[in-house]
Short mmCIF file of C-alpha atoms in Angstrom, two decimals:
data_model
loop_
_atom_site.label_atom_id
_atom_site.label_comp_id
_atom_site.label_asym_id
_atom_site.label_seq_id
_atom_site.Cartn_x
_atom_site.Cartn_y
_atom_site.Cartn_z
CA MET A 502 0.02 0.03 0.00
CA ARG A 503 1.65 3.33 -1.23
CA ASP A 504 0.42 6.67 -1.01
CA VAL A 505 2.48 9.56 -2.88
CA GLN A 506 1.30 12.98 -3.09
CA LEU A 507 2.44 16.48 -4.07
CA LEU A 508 0.43 19.05 -1.77
CA HIS A 509 -0.23 22.50 -2.59
CA THR A 510 -1.41 23.57 0.95
CA ALA A 511 -0.46 23.08 4.57
CA PHE A 512 -0.67 19.59 5.92
CA ASP A 513 -0.61 17.84 9.42
CA PRO A 514 1.98 14.96 9.27
CA HIS A 515 0.89 13.50 12.58
CA SER A 516 -3.05 13.13 11.69
CA VAL A 517 -1.57 11.51 8.44
CA ASN A 518 0.68 9.31 10.34
CA ALA A 519 -2.01 8.30 12.96
CA GLU A 520 -4.13 7.00 9.94
CA PHE A 521 -1.26 5.23 8.32
CA SER A 522 -0.33 3.26 11.58
CA VAL A 523 -4.10 2.35 11.92
CA ARG A 524 -3.73 0.79 8.48
CA HIS A 525 -0.45 -0.79 9.53
CA LYS A 526 -1.50 -1.98 12.87
CA LEU A 527 0.35 -5.33 12.60
CA ALA A 528 3.55 -4.14 10.97
CA GLY A 529 6.43 -4.48 13.62
CA GLY A 530 8.01 -1.15 12.95
CA LEU A 531 6.90 2.35 11.71
CA CYS A 532 9.33 4.96 10.96
CA SER A 533 8.65 8.40 9.96
CA PHE A 534 10.55 11.45 8.92
CA VAL A 535 9.11 15.01 8.86
CA GLY A 536 11.14 17.80 7.50
CA GLN A 537 10.11 21.46 8.43
CA VAL A 538 11.16 24.95 7.30
CA ARG A 539 13.93 25.84 9.54
CA GLY A 540 13.71 29.07 11.51
CA GLU A 541 17.50 29.94 11.43
CA GLY A 542 19.40 32.43 9.29
CA GLY A 543 16.63 34.89 9.14
CA VAL A 544 14.58 32.74 6.77
CA GLN A 545 11.12 34.42 6.45
CA ALA A 546 9.71 32.00 3.86
CA LEU A 547 10.68 29.13 1.55
CA GLU A 548 9.19 28.51 -1.82
CA LEU A 549 9.48 25.18 -3.60
CA SER A 550 8.66 24.97 -7.18
CA HIS A 551 8.39 21.83 -9.17
CA TYR A 552 7.65 20.68 -12.78
CA GLU A 553 4.49 18.90 -12.91
CA PRO A 554 5.14 16.17 -15.55
CA LEU A 555 8.38 15.04 -13.91
CA THR A 556 8.07 15.63 -10.10
CA LEU A 557 5.29 13.33 -9.19
CA PRO A 558 6.54 10.54 -11.53
CA GLY A 559 9.77 10.91 -10.03
CA MET A 560 8.54 10.55 -6.60
CA GLN A 561 6.52 7.38 -7.55
CA GLU A 562 9.82 5.98 -9.01
CA ILE A 563 11.66 6.54 -5.72
CA ALA A 564 8.69 4.82 -4.07
CA SER A 565 8.67 1.85 -6.19
CA ARG A 566 12.27 1.24 -5.80
CA ALA A 567 12.08 1.65 -1.96
CA ILE A 568 9.21 -0.92 -1.85
CA GLU A 569 10.92 -3.23 -4.17
CA ARG A 570 14.27 -3.12 -2.08
CA PHE A 571 12.95 -3.17 1.46
CA ASP A 572 10.46 -5.42 2.71
CA LEU A 573 7.58 -2.90 3.19
CA SER A 574 3.98 -3.31 4.03
CA GLY A 575 3.31 0.33 3.42
CA LEU A 576 4.89 3.55 2.28
CA LEU A 577 3.74 7.10 2.62
CA MET A 578 5.47 10.06 0.82
CA LEU A 579 4.10 13.60 0.95
CA HIS A 580 5.91 16.51 -0.30
CA ARG A 581 4.75 20.30 -0.19
CA VAL A 582 5.20 22.65 -3.06
CA GLY A 583 4.56 26.42 -3.01
CA ARG A 584 5.18 29.07 -0.42
CA MET A 585 5.72 27.90 3.28
CA CYS A 586 6.78 29.54 6.68
CA PRO A 587 9.35 28.47 9.29
CA GLY A 588 7.89 25.73 11.20
CA GLU A 589 5.59 24.35 8.27
CA PRO A 590 6.27 20.74 7.48
CA ILE A 591 7.76 20.42 4.04
CA VAL A 592 8.00 16.68 3.60
CA CYS A 593 6.73 13.50 5.38
CA VAL A 594 8.13 9.93 4.48
CA SER A 595 6.73 6.92 6.49
CA ALA A 596 7.36 3.40 6.18
CA ALA A 597 5.74 0.22 7.81
CA ALA A 598 7.73 -2.91 7.91
CA PRO A 599 7.83 -6.25 9.51
CA HIS A 600 11.04 -5.39 11.05
CA ARG A 601 12.63 -2.11 12.24
CA ARG A 602 15.65 -2.00 10.12
CA GLY A 603 13.61 -2.09 7.01
CA SER A 604 11.19 0.69 7.90
CA PHE A 605 14.39 2.78 8.92
CA GLU A 606 16.23 2.19 5.61
CA ALA A 607 13.26 2.79 3.33
CA VAL A 608 12.68 6.29 4.90
CA ASP A 609 16.28 7.04 4.74
CA TYR A 610 16.51 5.89 1.19
CA CYS A 611 13.49 7.86 0.08
CA MET A 612 14.83 11.13 1.97
CA ASP A 613 18.23 10.82 0.17
CA HIS A 614 16.63 10.38 -3.13
CA LEU A 615 13.84 13.14 -2.50
CA LYS A 616 16.69 15.69 -1.60
CA SER A 617 19.07 14.95 -4.35
CA ALA A 618 17.04 13.41 -7.21
CA ALA A 619 13.43 14.62 -7.10
CA TRP A 620 12.71 17.75 -9.34
CA PHE A 621 12.24 20.53 -6.79
CA TRP A 622 13.73 23.83 -6.83
CA LYS A 623 13.85 25.92 -3.55
CA ARG A 624 14.46 29.46 -2.89
CA GLU A 625 14.30 31.27 0.55
CA LEU A 626 12.98 34.90 1.51
CA ARG A 627 15.80 36.33 3.51
CA GLY A 628 15.99 40.09 4.33
CA ASP A 629 13.40 40.71 1.79
CA ASP A 630 15.25 38.95 -1.13
CA TRP A 631 14.63 35.59 -2.56
CA HIS A 632 17.74 33.55 -2.75
CA TRP A 633 17.80 30.09 -4.85
CA ILE A 634 19.27 26.97 -2.82
CA GLU A 635 22.11 25.51 -4.81
CA PRO A 636 22.94 21.68 -4.82
CA ARG A 637 24.79 20.45 -2.01
CA ALA A 638 27.98 17.97 -2.38
CA GLN A 639 26.44 16.34 0.80
CA ASP A 640 23.35 15.18 -0.97
CA HIS A 641 25.43 13.51 -3.80
CA ALA A 642 27.50 11.67 -1.09
CA ASP A 643 24.30 10.60 0.65
CA LEU A 644 22.84 9.18 -2.53
CA LYS A 645 26.15 7.24 -3.25
CA ARG A 646 25.30 5.28 0.06
CA TRP A 647 22.67 3.33 -1.96
CA LYS A 648 24.61 2.34 -4.88
CA MET B 596 0.26 25.30 -31.08
CA GLY B 597 3.82 25.35 -31.53
CA VAL B 598 6.49 24.41 -28.97
CA ARG B 599 6.12 25.78 -25.49
CA ILE B 600 9.63 26.11 -23.78
CA LEU B 601 9.45 26.36 -19.85
CA PHE B 602 12.48 27.55 -17.90
CA LEU B 603 12.43 25.92 -14.28
CA GLY B 604 13.86 27.15 -11.01
CA PRO B 605 16.64 29.73 -11.04
CA LEU B 606 16.72 29.82 -14.92
CA ALA B 607 13.09 31.34 -14.81
CA ASP B 608 14.73 34.30 -13.19
CA LEU B 609 17.78 34.39 -15.54
CA ASN B 610 15.35 34.36 -18.46
CA GLY B 611 13.07 37.24 -17.05
CA ARG B 612 9.96 35.24 -17.98
CA ASN B 613 9.55 31.46 -17.19
CA GLU B 614 8.26 30.52 -20.65
CA LEU B 615 8.18 31.25 -24.37
CA THR B 616 6.32 29.67 -27.29
CA VAL B 617 7.98 29.09 -30.57
CA THR B 618 6.96 27.54 -33.91
CA ALA B 619 7.46 23.88 -34.41
CA PRO B 620 9.71 21.93 -34.89
CA LEU B 621 12.32 22.85 -32.47
CA ASP B 622 15.79 21.00 -32.43
CA TRP B 623 18.89 21.39 -30.08
CA THR B 624 20.60 24.04 -32.79
CA ARG B 625 17.55 26.01 -32.99
CA LEU B 626 16.94 26.20 -29.21
CA LEU B 627 20.45 27.45 -28.55
CA ASP B 628 20.01 30.11 -31.26
CA ILE B 629 16.68 31.30 -29.66
CA VAL B 630 17.97 32.02 -26.23
CA SER B 631 20.26 34.70 -24.74
CA PRO B 632 23.86 33.94 -24.83
CA GLU B 633 23.66 33.77 -20.83
CA MET B 634 21.12 31.10 -21.21
CA LYS B 635 22.81 29.39 -24.03
CA ALA B 636 25.88 28.88 -21.79
CA GLN B 637 23.51 27.47 -19.17
CA LEU B 638 22.05 25.11 -21.80
CA GLU B 639 25.30 23.72 -22.79
CA SER B 640 26.34 23.05 -19.18
CA ASP B 641 26.29 19.50 -18.10
CA ARG B 642 24.39 20.48 -14.97
CA VAL B 643 21.35 21.50 -17.02
CA ARG B 644 18.92 19.01 -18.36
CA ILE B 645 16.30 19.16 -21.04
CA ALA B 646 12.90 17.29 -20.95
CA CYS B 647 10.63 17.01 -23.88
CA ALA B 648 7.02 15.86 -23.80
CA GLY B 649 7.57 14.60 -20.03
CA LYS B 650 10.91 12.79 -20.63
CA VAL B 651 14.27 13.86 -19.61
CA LEU B 652 16.47 13.49 -22.80
CA VAL B 653 19.65 11.44 -22.09
CA HIS B 654 21.43 13.40 -24.86
CA LYS B 655 20.25 16.99 -25.27
CA ALA B 656 21.49 17.26 -28.77
CA ASP B 657 18.77 14.61 -29.56
CA LEU B 658 15.99 17.25 -28.95
CA GLN B 659 13.45 16.83 -31.71
CA ALA B 660 10.16 18.83 -30.39
CA VAL B 661 7.29 18.64 -32.57
CA ASP B 662 3.86 20.66 -32.66
CA GLY B 663 2.17 20.59 -29.23
CA ASP B 664 5.42 19.46 -27.42
CA GLU B 665 6.52 20.98 -23.96
CA VAL B 666 10.20 21.59 -23.62
CA ALA B 667 11.47 21.90 -20.13
CA VAL B 668 14.90 23.44 -19.16
CA LEU B 669 15.92 22.06 -15.86
CA PRO B 670 18.69 23.36 -13.71
CA PRO B 671 20.27 21.09 -10.80
CA VAL B 672 17.60 20.50 -8.23
CA SER B 673 18.28 22.27 -4.89
CA GLY B 674 20.05 20.98 -1.89
CA GLY B 675 18.64 19.52 1.21
CA MET C 373 14.48 18.94 26.20
CA ARG C 374 14.13 15.26 26.92
CA ASP C 375 11.11 13.02 27.93
CA VAL C 376 11.98 9.51 28.98
CA GLN C 377 9.12 7.34 30.40
CA LEU C 378 8.32 3.74 31.32
CA LEU C 379 4.53 3.41 30.67
CA HIS C 380 2.26 0.81 32.42
CA THR C 381 -0.87 1.49 30.14
CA ALA C 382 -1.57 1.79 26.36
CA PHE C 383 -0.45 5.11 24.69
CA ASP C 384 -0.85 6.87 21.57
CA PRO C 385 2.34 7.65 19.77
CA HIS C 386 0.86 9.90 17.35
CA SER C 387 -0.75 12.38 19.65
CA VAL C 388 2.48 12.28 21.74
CA ASN C 389 4.53 12.93 18.56
CA ALA C 390 1.97 15.86 17.53
CA GLU C 391 2.85 17.55 20.97
CA PHE C 392 6.50 16.87 20.45
CA SER C 393 6.50 18.60 17.02
CA VAL C 394 4.76 21.58 18.26
CA ARG C 395 7.50 21.88 20.81
CA HIS C 396 10.04 21.51 18.14
CA LYS C 397 8.58 23.67 15.50
CA LEU C 398 11.76 25.13 14.26
CA ALA C 399 13.97 22.00 14.22
CA GLY C 400 14.64 20.97 10.52
CA GLY C 401 13.94 17.34 11.01
CA LEU C 402 11.88 15.02 13.05
CA CYS C 403 12.53 11.32 12.89
CA SER C 404 10.34 8.92 14.87
CA PHE C 405 10.14 5.20 15.34
CA VAL C 406 7.30 3.24 16.60
CA GLY C 407 7.58 -0.42 17.58
CA GLN C 408 4.27 -2.40 17.61
CA VAL C 409 3.34 -5.97 18.76
CA ARG C 410 3.65 -8.07 15.66
CA GLY C 411 0.68 -10.23 14.78
CA GLU C 412 2.70 -12.89 13.05
CA GLY C 413 3.49 -16.55 14.34
CA GLY C 414 0.21 -16.88 16.20
CA VAL C 415 1.26 -14.55 18.88
CA GLN C 416 -1.68 -13.59 21.19
CA ALA C 417 -0.06 -11.34 23.61
CA LEU C 418 3.37 -10.09 24.53
CA GLU C 419 4.51 -9.44 28.22
CA LEU C 420 7.43 -7.02 29.00
CA SER C 421 9.03 -7.14 32.49
CA HIS C 422 11.30 -4.91 33.83
CA TYR C 423 13.39 -4.10 37.00
CA GLU C 424 12.40 -0.67 38.43
CA PRO C 425 15.85 0.37 39.87
CA LEU C 426 17.71 -0.48 36.69
CA THR C 427 15.35 -0.01 33.72
CA LEU C 428 14.49 3.73 33.82
CA PRO C 429 17.97 4.91 34.78
CA GLY C 430 19.21 2.71 31.97
CA MET C 431 16.98 4.46 29.36
CA GLN C 432 17.95 7.81 30.88
CA GLU C 433 21.59 6.97 30.22
CA ILE C 434 20.89 5.85 26.65
CA ALA C 435 19.12 9.20 26.17
CA SER C 436 22.01 11.24 27.78
CA ARG C 437 24.37 9.62 25.52
CA ALA C 438 22.29 10.27 22.42
CA ILE C 439 21.75 13.88 23.15
CA GLU C 440 25.67 14.20 23.71
CA ARG C 441 26.41 12.41 20.61
CA PHE C 442 24.05 13.98 18.12
CA ASP C 443 23.06 17.62 17.75
CA LEU C 444 19.43 17.22 19.11
CA SER C 445 17.13 19.86 20.36
CA GLY C 446 14.72 17.27 21.69
CA LEU C 447 14.48 13.50 22.50
CA LEU C 448 11.39 11.44 23.40
CA MET C 449 11.71 7.94 24.60
CA LEU C 450 8.60 6.06 25.74
CA HIS C 451 8.68 2.41 26.50
CA ARG C 452 5.64 0.17 27.48
CA VAL C 453 5.90 -2.61 30.08
CA GLY C 454 3.14 -5.17 31.12
CA ARG C 455 1.00 -7.20 28.78
CA MET C 456 0.11 -5.86 25.33
CA CYS C 457 -2.05 -7.24 22.26
CA PRO C 458 -0.82 -7.50 18.56
CA GLY C 459 -1.04 -3.93 17.03
CA GLU C 460 -0.32 -2.20 20.36
CA PRO C 461 2.57 0.27 20.46
CA ILE C 462 5.68 -1.00 22.60
CA VAL C 463 8.05 1.91 22.03
CA CYS C 464 8.33 5.23 20.58
CA VAL C 465 11.55 7.13 20.13
CA SER C 466 11.54 10.67 18.45
CA ALA C 467 14.32 13.14 17.79
CA ALA C 468 14.24 16.72 16.72
CA ALA C 469 17.50 18.04 15.11
CA PRO C 470 18.59 20.84 13.03
CA HIS C 471 19.45 18.44 10.26
CA ARG C 472 18.00 15.30 9.02
CA ARG C 473 20.86 12.93 9.47
CA GLY C 474 21.20 13.76 13.33
CA SER C 475 17.43 13.05 13.95
CA PHE C 476 17.73 9.78 11.98
CA GLU C 477 21.09 8.56 13.78
CA ALA C 478 19.80 9.51 17.23
CA VAL C 479 16.67 7.45 16.86
CA ASP C 480 18.60 4.52 15.33
CA TYR C 481 21.06 4.76 18.03
CA CYS C 482 18.58 4.70 20.86
CA MET C 483 16.52 1.69 19.30
CA ASP C 484 19.75 -0.27 18.96
CA HIS C 485 20.44 0.37 22.55
CA LEU C 486 16.93 -0.16 24.01
CA LYS C 487 16.87 -3.38 22.11
CA SER C 488 20.13 -4.82 23.34
CA ALA C 489 21.09 -3.23 26.41
CA ALA C 490 17.97 -1.88 28.35
CA TRP C 491 16.82 -4.07 31.14
CA PHE C 492 13.55 -5.68 29.65
CA TRP C 493 12.57 -9.23 29.36
CA LYS C 494 9.82 -10.32 26.81
CA ARG C 495 7.57 -13.44 26.58
CA GLU C 496 5.01 -14.17 24.08
CA LEU C 497 1.57 -15.91 24.52
CA ARG C 498 1.50 -18.60 21.85
CA GLY C 499 -1.03 -21.54 21.72
CA ASP C 500 -1.99 -20.60 25.28
CA ASP C 501 1.60 -21.06 26.42
CA TRP C 502 4.19 -18.27 27.41
CA HIS C 503 7.49 -18.35 25.70
CA TRP C 504 10.31 -16.14 26.62
CA ILE C 505 12.29 -14.34 24.00
CA GLU C 506 16.02 -15.14 23.87
CA PRO C 507 18.72 -12.59 23.22
CA ARG C 508 19.38 -12.17 19.28
CA ALA C 509 22.92 -12.18 17.60
CA GLN C 510 21.62 -9.48 15.29
CA ASP C 511 21.09 -7.17 18.28
CA HIS C 512 24.59 -7.32 19.24
CA ALA C 513 25.80 -6.87 15.68
CA ASP C 514 23.54 -3.66 15.71
CA LEU C 515 25.17 -2.42 18.93
CA LYS C 516 28.75 -2.55 17.47
CA ARG C 517 27.76 -0.20 14.76
CA TRP C 518 28.07 2.71 17.29
CA LYS C 519 31.44 1.59 18.94
CA MET D 603 14.47 -6.63 57.08
CA GLY D 604 17.18 -8.98 55.69
CA VAL D 605 18.04 -9.24 52.14
CA ARG D 606 15.45 -9.43 49.39
CA ILE D 607 16.64 -11.46 46.39
CA LEU D 608 14.64 -11.00 43.14
CA PHE D 609 14.74 -13.32 39.99
CA LEU D 610 14.09 -11.42 36.82
CA GLY D 611 12.54 -12.32 33.61
CA PRO D 612 12.89 -16.28 32.67
CA LEU D 613 14.76 -16.89 35.82
CA ALA D 614 11.62 -16.10 37.89
CA ASP D 615 10.03 -19.15 36.23
CA LEU D 616 13.16 -21.40 36.81
CA ASN D 617 12.98 -20.65 40.49
CA GLY D 618 9.20 -21.21 40.91
CA ARG D 619 9.04 -17.81 42.64
CA ASN D 620 10.25 -14.60 41.65
CA GLU D 621 11.70 -13.47 45.21
CA LEU D 622 12.96 -14.72 48.46
CA THR D 623 14.19 -12.89 51.45
CA VAL D 624 17.23 -14.00 53.34
CA THR D 625 19.03 -12.87 56.59
CA ALA D 626 21.76 -10.29 56.01
CA PRO D 627 24.66 -10.48 55.15
CA LEU D 628 24.77 -11.97 51.80
CA ASP D 629 27.88 -12.49 49.84
CA TRP D 630 28.43 -14.47 46.58
CA THR D 631 29.47 -17.77 48.29
CA ARG D 632 26.24 -17.78 50.46
CA LEU D 633 23.95 -16.95 47.49
CA LEU D 634 25.25 -19.92 45.57
CA ASP D 635 24.65 -22.01 48.60
CA ILE D 636 21.14 -20.81 48.99
CA VAL D 637 19.81 -21.36 45.45
CA SER D 638 18.92 -24.70 43.66
CA PRO D 639 21.73 -26.43 41.60
CA GLU D 640 19.97 -25.35 38.54
CA MET D 641 19.92 -21.65 39.55
CA LYS D 642 23.52 -21.85 40.77
CA ALA D 643 24.51 -22.96 37.09
CA GLN D 644 22.80 -19.83 35.94
CA LEU D 645 24.39 -17.61 38.56
CA GLU D 646 27.64 -18.78 37.39
CA SER D 647 27.11 -18.34 33.70
CA ASP D 648 28.66 -15.15 32.26
CA ARG D 649 25.29 -14.40 30.71
CA VAL D 650 23.71 -13.68 34.15
CA ARG D 651 24.42 -10.43 35.96
CA ILE D 652 23.97 -9.35 39.69
CA ALA D 653 22.77 -6.07 40.87
CA CYS D 654 22.76 -5.08 44.52
CA ALA D 655 21.10 -1.96 45.89
CA GLY D 656 20.24 -0.58 42.31
CA LYS D 657 24.02 -1.10 40.98
CA VAL D 658 24.91 -3.95 38.42
CA LEU D 659 28.14 -5.36 39.88
CA VAL D 660 31.22 -5.58 37.57
CA HIS D 661 32.34 -8.80 39.27
CA LYS D 662 29.49 -10.88 40.66
CA ALA D 663 32.10 -12.35 43.37
CA ASP D 664 32.19 -8.85 44.88
CA LEU D 665 28.67 -9.25 46.16
CA GLN D 666 28.26 -7.83 49.78
CA ALA D 667 24.54 -7.18 50.50
CA VAL D 668 23.72 -5.75 53.93
CA ASP D 669 20.52 -5.42 55.76
CA GLY D 670 17.90 -3.82 53.74
CA ASP D 671 19.66 -4.25 50.37
CA GLU D 672 17.82 -5.70 47.38
CA VAL D 673 19.79 -8.25 45.17
CA ALA D 674 18.62 -8.89 41.73
CA VAL D 675 19.59 -11.67 39.44
CA LEU D 676 19.41 -10.52 35.83
CA PRO D 677 19.33 -13.00 32.86
CA PRO D 678 20.39 -11.55 29.40
CA VAL D 679 17.70 -9.17 27.92
CA SER D 680 15.39 -10.41 25.37
CA GLY D 681 16.14 -9.89 21.74
CA GLY D 682 14.23 -7.36 19.42
#
């Protein structure tokens, strides 16, 4: 059971996860990661843009690979686009698996791939100017862990 | 209909506008001719990818957009 | 900010996590793991026993080491004791950190240590008989990852 | 008051009861004398630890429980 979505408005990861866990009551392990807009560095807002024909299919592909690679009973992958304020959730990935290690690795794998391979472009509003976020070398190092 | 060209992420800023429509067909050589010298340099960089009709091209020089296609110019995705 | 508890009755990890995330709204990453009683192998119930003078202080020590080792703004560690049915949550560990990797590793570290070093003894009710769960070699391998 | 001895986890089953109280003082030699041969074998195994007054002993043979102390016999913890 998978649920992959691009969201254009604010969402509550905890009510989403509560529902996910009800569906996967008998899975031994549920791992979840929620990424939020950081409040540091004077960031007033974050804007995520995407490209409809590529972004969602790209997320679906990451999900398929994770389901194939790890022994999962469920995978949830939600990603915001648009404008967000500090403290708002950007991304939520949750995995249900018979064993802890599988659920952990699946979430880690999906996050690494979402961060470095999914078609998202970010800019931050700081001091009333928008600044594009560049790719990071660390992200590519993270991706290599799964080769 | 023609061919719609979309500039994504920071390339939208560079271009001053995030899309333009040109007559079909559109190949790689003509795309490089149409854009500004600054955008041309970006397009020629290995960091920038091209998608045509929803598929990312393995080789940008293979671009062959026909009437109704959307061409997307994709800069590297942002860091985590 | 840390919250370490042994719980004698059922709990809802999602309402606990919702509260945790409100307190850590500006942390970049929140990672959470929830372990549930598995429904496989005809398990009718699970019973966890502990030793009051050691178990909670042991959990506190794992929490202190995780906070010291990873750059955390918050750590939540809840563990059930007593009798539980399949589907009931046993353990919930959540970490808030400025960066994803820190929150992930902290939860992973705490879970590895809770599984292999914390003073819990488990038995399962299967076919109307109680069976004690033996230590597993895998748990010791998991622990070695952090040496 | 004496010394209360607690048998944890599977050792509670082995013992038939999960605690007993003996007169103080209690050292390692006397503990081995008090218990059943089966429990003695468990106590002597490296897998089994002893706590006295809330502290796990580094060397079991160092046990010196005085009046009011609680001694806990700790089998290995269960797997994940």
